[in-house]
mmCIF file of C-alpha atoms in Angstrom:
data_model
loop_
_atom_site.group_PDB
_atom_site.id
_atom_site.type_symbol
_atom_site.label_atom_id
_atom_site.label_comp_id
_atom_site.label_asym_id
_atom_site.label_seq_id
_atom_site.Cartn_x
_atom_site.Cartn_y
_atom_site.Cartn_z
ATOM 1 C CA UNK A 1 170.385 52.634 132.759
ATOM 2 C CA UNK A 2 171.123 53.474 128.815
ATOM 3 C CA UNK A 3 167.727 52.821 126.794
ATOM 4 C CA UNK A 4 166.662 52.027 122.985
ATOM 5 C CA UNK A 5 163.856 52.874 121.748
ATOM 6 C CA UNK A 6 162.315 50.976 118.814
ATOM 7 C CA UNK A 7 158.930 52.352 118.270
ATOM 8 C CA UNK A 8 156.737 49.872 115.911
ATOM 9 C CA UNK A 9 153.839 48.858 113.672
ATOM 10 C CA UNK A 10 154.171 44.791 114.387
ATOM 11 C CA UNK A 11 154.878 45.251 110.640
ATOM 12 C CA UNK A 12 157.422 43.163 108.945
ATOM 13 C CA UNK A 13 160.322 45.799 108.589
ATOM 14 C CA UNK A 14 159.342 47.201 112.446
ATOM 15 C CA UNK A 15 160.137 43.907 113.737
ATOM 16 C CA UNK A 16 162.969 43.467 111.851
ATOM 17 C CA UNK A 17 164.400 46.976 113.105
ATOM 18 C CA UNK A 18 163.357 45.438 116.544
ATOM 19 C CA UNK A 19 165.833 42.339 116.426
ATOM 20 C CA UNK A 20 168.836 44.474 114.965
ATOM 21 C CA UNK A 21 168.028 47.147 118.225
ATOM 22 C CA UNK A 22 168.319 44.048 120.107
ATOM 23 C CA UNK A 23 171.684 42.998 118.904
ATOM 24 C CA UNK A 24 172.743 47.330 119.302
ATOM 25 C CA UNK A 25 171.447 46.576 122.837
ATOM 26 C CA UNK A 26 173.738 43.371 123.321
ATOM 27 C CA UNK A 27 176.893 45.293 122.448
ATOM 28 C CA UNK A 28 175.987 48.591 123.715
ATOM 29 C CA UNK A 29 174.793 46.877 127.290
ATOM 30 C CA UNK A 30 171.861 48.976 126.704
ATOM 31 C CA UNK A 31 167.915 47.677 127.918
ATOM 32 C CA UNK A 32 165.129 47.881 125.254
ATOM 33 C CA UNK A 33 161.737 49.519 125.420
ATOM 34 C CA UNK A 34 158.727 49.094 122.406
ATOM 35 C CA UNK A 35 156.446 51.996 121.842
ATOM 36 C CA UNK A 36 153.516 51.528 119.924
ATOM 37 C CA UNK A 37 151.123 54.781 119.083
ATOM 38 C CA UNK A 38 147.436 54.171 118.183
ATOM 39 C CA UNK A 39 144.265 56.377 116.905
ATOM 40 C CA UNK A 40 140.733 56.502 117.285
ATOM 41 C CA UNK A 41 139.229 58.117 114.318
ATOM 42 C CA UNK A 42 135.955 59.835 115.556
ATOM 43 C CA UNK A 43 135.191 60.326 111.866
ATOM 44 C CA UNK A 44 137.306 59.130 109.070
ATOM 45 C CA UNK A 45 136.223 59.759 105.445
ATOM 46 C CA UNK A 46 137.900 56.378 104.740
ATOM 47 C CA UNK A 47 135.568 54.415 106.443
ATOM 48 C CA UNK A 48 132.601 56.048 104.761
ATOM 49 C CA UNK A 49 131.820 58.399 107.258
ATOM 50 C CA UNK A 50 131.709 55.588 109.816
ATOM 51 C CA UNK A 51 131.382 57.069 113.714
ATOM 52 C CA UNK A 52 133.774 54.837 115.769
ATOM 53 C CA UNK A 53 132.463 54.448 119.687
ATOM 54 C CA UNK A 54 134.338 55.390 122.144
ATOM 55 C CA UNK A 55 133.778 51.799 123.832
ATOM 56 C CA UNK A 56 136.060 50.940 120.619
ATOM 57 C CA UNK A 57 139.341 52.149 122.586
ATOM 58 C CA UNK A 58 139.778 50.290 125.357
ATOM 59 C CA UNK A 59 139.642 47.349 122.500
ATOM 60 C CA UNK A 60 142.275 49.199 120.811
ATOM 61 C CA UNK A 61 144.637 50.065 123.410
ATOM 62 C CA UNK A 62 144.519 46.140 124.805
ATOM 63 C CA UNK A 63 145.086 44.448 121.346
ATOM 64 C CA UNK A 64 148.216 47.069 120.993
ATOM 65 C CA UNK A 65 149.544 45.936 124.397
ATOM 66 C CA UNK A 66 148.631 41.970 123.426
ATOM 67 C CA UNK A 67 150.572 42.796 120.331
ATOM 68 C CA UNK A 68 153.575 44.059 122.630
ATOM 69 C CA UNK A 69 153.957 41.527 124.768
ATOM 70 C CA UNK A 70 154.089 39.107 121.916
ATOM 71 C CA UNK A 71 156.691 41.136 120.569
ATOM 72 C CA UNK A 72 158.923 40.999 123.470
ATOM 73 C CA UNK A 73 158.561 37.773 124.117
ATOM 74 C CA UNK A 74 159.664 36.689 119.930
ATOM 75 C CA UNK A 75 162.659 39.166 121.287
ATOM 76 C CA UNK A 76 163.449 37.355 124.462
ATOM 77 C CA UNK A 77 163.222 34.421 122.682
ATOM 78 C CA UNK A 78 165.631 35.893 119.993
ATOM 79 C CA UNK A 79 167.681 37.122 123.165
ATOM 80 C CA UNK A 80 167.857 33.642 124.284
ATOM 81 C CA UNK A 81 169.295 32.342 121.562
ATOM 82 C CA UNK A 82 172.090 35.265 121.171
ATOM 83 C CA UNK A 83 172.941 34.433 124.560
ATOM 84 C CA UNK A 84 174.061 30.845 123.935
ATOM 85 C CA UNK A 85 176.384 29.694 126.336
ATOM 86 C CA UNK A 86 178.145 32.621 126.860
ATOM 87 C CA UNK A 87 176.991 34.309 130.237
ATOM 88 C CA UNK A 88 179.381 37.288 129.927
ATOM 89 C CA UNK A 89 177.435 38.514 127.313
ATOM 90 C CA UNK A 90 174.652 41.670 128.896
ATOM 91 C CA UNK A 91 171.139 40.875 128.654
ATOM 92 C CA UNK A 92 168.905 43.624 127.959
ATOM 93 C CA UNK A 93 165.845 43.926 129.982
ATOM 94 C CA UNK A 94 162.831 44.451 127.643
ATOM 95 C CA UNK A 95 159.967 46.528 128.504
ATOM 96 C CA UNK A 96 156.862 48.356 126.718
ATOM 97 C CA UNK A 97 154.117 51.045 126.071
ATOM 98 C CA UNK A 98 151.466 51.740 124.265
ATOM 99 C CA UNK A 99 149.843 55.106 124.029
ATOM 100 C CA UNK A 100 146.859 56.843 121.817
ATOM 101 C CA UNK A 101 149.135 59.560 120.432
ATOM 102 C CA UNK A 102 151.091 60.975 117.401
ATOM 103 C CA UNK A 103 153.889 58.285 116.686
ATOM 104 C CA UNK A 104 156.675 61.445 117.057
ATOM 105 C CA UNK A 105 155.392 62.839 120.183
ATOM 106 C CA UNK A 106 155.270 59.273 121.587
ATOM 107 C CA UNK A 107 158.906 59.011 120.748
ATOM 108 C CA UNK A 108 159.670 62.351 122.165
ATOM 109 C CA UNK A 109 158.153 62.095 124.964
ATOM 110 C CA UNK A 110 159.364 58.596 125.761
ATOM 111 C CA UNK A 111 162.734 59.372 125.022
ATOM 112 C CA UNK A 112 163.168 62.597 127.218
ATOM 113 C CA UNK A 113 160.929 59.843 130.510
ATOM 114 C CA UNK A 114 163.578 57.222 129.934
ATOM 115 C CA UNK A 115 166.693 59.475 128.904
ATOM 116 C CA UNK A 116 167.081 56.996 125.950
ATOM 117 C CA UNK A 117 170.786 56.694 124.051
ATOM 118 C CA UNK A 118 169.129 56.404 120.634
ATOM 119 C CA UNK A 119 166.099 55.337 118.831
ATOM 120 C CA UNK A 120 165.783 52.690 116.141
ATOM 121 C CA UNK A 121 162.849 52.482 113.628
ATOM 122 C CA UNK A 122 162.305 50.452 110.431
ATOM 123 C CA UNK A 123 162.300 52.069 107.321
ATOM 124 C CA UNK A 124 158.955 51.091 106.261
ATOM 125 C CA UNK A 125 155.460 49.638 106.988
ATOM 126 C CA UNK A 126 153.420 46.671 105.302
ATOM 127 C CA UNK A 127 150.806 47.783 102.697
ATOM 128 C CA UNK A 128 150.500 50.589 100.848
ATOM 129 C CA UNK A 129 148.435 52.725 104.061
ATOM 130 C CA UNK A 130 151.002 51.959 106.756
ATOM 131 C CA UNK A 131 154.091 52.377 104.629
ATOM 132 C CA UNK A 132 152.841 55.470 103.856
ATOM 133 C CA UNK A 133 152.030 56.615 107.631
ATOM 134 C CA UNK A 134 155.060 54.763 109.278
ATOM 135 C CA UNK A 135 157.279 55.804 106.023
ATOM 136 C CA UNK A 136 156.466 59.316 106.747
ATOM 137 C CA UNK A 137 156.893 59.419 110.436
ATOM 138 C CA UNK A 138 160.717 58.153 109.869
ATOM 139 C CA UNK A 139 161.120 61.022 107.503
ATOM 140 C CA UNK A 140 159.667 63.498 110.470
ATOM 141 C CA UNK A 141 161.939 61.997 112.846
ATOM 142 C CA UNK A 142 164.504 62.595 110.466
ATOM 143 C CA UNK A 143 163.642 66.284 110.622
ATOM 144 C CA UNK A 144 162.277 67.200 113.891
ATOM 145 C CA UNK A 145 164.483 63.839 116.301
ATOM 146 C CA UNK A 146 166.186 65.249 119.235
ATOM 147 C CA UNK A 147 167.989 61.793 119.802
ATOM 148 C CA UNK A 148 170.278 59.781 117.812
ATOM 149 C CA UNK A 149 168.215 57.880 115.647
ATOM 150 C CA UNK A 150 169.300 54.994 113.210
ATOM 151 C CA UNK A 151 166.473 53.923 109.831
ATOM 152 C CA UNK A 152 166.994 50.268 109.252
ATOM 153 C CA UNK A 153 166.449 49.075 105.952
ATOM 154 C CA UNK A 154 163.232 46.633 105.261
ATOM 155 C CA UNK A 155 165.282 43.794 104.378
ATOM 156 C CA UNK A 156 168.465 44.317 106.162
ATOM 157 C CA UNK A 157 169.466 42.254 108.670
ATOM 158 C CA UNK A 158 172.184 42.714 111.541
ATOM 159 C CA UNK A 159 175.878 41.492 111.322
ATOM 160 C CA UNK A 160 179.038 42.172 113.697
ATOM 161 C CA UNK A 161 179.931 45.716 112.634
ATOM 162 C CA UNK A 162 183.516 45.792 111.387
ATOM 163 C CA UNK A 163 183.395 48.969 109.557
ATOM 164 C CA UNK A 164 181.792 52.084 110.137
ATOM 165 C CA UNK A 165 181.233 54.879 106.885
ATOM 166 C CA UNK A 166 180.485 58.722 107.912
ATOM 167 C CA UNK A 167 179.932 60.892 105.440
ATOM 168 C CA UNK A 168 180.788 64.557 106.120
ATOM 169 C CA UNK A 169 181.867 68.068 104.454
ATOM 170 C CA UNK A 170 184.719 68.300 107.567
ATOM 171 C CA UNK A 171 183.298 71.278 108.930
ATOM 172 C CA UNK A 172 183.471 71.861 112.585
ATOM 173 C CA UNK A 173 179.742 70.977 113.384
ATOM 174 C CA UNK A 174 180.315 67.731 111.885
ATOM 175 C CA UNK A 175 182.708 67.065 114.171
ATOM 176 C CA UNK A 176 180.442 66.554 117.174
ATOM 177 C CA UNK A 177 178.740 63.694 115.623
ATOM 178 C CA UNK A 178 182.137 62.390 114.420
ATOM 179 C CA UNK A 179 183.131 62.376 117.946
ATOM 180 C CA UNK A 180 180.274 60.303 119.188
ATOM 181 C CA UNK A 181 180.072 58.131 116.099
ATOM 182 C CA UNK A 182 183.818 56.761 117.595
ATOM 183 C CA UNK A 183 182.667 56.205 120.411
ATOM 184 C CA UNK A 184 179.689 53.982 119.323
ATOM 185 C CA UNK A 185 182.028 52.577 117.065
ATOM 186 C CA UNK A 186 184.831 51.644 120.216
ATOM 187 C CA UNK A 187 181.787 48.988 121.712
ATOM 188 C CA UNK A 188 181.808 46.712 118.336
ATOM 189 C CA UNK A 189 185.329 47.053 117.999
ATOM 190 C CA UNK A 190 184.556 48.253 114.302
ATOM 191 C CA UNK A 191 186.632 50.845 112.000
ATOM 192 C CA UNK A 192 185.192 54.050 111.419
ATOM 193 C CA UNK A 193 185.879 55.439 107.735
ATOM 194 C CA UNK A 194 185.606 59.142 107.423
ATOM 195 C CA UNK A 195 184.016 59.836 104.097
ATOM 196 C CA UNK A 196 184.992 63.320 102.057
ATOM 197 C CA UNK A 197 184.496 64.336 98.398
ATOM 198 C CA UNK A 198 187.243 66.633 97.195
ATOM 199 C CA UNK A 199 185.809 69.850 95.470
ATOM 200 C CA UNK A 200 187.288 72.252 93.011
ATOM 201 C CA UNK A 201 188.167 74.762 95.873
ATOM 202 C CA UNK A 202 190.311 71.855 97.664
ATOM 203 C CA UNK A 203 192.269 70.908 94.304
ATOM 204 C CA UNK A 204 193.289 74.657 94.025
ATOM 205 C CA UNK A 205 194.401 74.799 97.401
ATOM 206 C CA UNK A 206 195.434 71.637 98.495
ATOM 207 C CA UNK A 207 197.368 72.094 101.734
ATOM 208 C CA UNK A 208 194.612 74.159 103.300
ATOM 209 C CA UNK A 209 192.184 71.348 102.354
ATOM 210 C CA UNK A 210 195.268 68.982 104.057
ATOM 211 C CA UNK A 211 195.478 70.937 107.242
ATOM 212 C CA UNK A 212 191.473 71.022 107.562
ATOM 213 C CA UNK A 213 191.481 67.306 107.270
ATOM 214 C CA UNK A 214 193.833 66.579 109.774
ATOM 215 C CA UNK A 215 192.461 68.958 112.237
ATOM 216 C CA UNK A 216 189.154 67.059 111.514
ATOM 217 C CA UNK A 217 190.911 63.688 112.036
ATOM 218 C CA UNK A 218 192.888 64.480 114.972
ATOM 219 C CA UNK A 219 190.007 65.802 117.001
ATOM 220 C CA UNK A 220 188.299 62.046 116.921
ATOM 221 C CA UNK A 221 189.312 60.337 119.821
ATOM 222 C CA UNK A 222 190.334 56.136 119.140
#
């Protein structure tokens, strides 16, 4: 079965990413899992050299899972809701983990265990610490993901996708993603707008930069 992944804080702009992954997972008939990576600082200088107990973790790790589960139950909730009367529409089965790891490894790793079709994380966190460490782990994803992965703005908030913008240079490697970006475009029914800025080189030779569009065009399928 096709899996998201929304890996989150509980933060405001984590669970917002949540609910728009939920209404990805509608249309894509894809199920849902929540990942949630923790720490136990042995010694953090930020805590005035405070020793944290090992007897501290299993605290940790069940007030992270407690977390969780309220999370996917706001989402079933949410779910509910979405489903109105309509019983053709998929339901996405909803599931969780929690683990005492580097938020990017977590997502790795969960990703390549489930096989997942694309990851979805909020742009930021709440406060000035977590947007810091949850702002900078989208950025690393950004760099290092091995999966599709979509950032969701703080304070955006999901509507039926009628139009789809990719940006690209119409080079040949771009044309991969194109390719896959119509496809996830075919399950909302939604246009997808290929976006190009003319250079200098394509005003002096304008039917080469004609022929490399089309070719680019042509090899999108829908």
């Amino acid at each position: 079965m096709r899996t998201i992944i929304v890996p989150t804080d509980f933060s405001n702009p984590s669970k917002n990413a949540a609910r728009f992954a939920l209404n990805l997972a509608i249309g894509l008939k894809a199920d849902l899992h929540l990942c949630h990576a923790y720490n136990i600082p042995v010694e953090s200088p930020m805590m005035g050299q405070v020793v944290w107990s090992l007897q501290v973790l299993p605290d940790v790790k069940a007030n992270a899972e407690k977390a969780l589960k309220k999370l996917a139950k706001a989402l079933e909730t949410k779910e509910n809701k979405l489903m109105g009367d309509n019983p053709a529409l998929f339901r996405p089965a909803i599931t969780w983990s929690a683990e005492q790891k580097d938020l990017v490894s977590l997502i790795h790793d969960k990703a390549k265990e489930i096989k997942a079709m694309l990851v979805v994380m909020g742009m930021t966190g709440s406060g000035k610490l977590n947007r810091l460490l949850f702002g900078s782990s989208s950025l690393k994803m950004i760099d290092e993901t091995k999966y599709p992965l979509l950032i969701v703005p703080h304070h955006h908030r999901y509507r039926k996708m009628e139009k789809i913008a990719f940006a690209t240079d119409l080079s040949r490697r771009e044309l991969k993603t194109a390719q896959a970006i119509a496809r996830f475009a075919e399950y909302f029914d939604a246009e997808l707008m290929v976006s190009y800025v003319t250079g200098f080189s394509d005003l002096i030779d304008e039917k080469a930069y004609l022929h490399k569009k089309e070719e680019f065009i042509k090899n999108i399928d829908g």
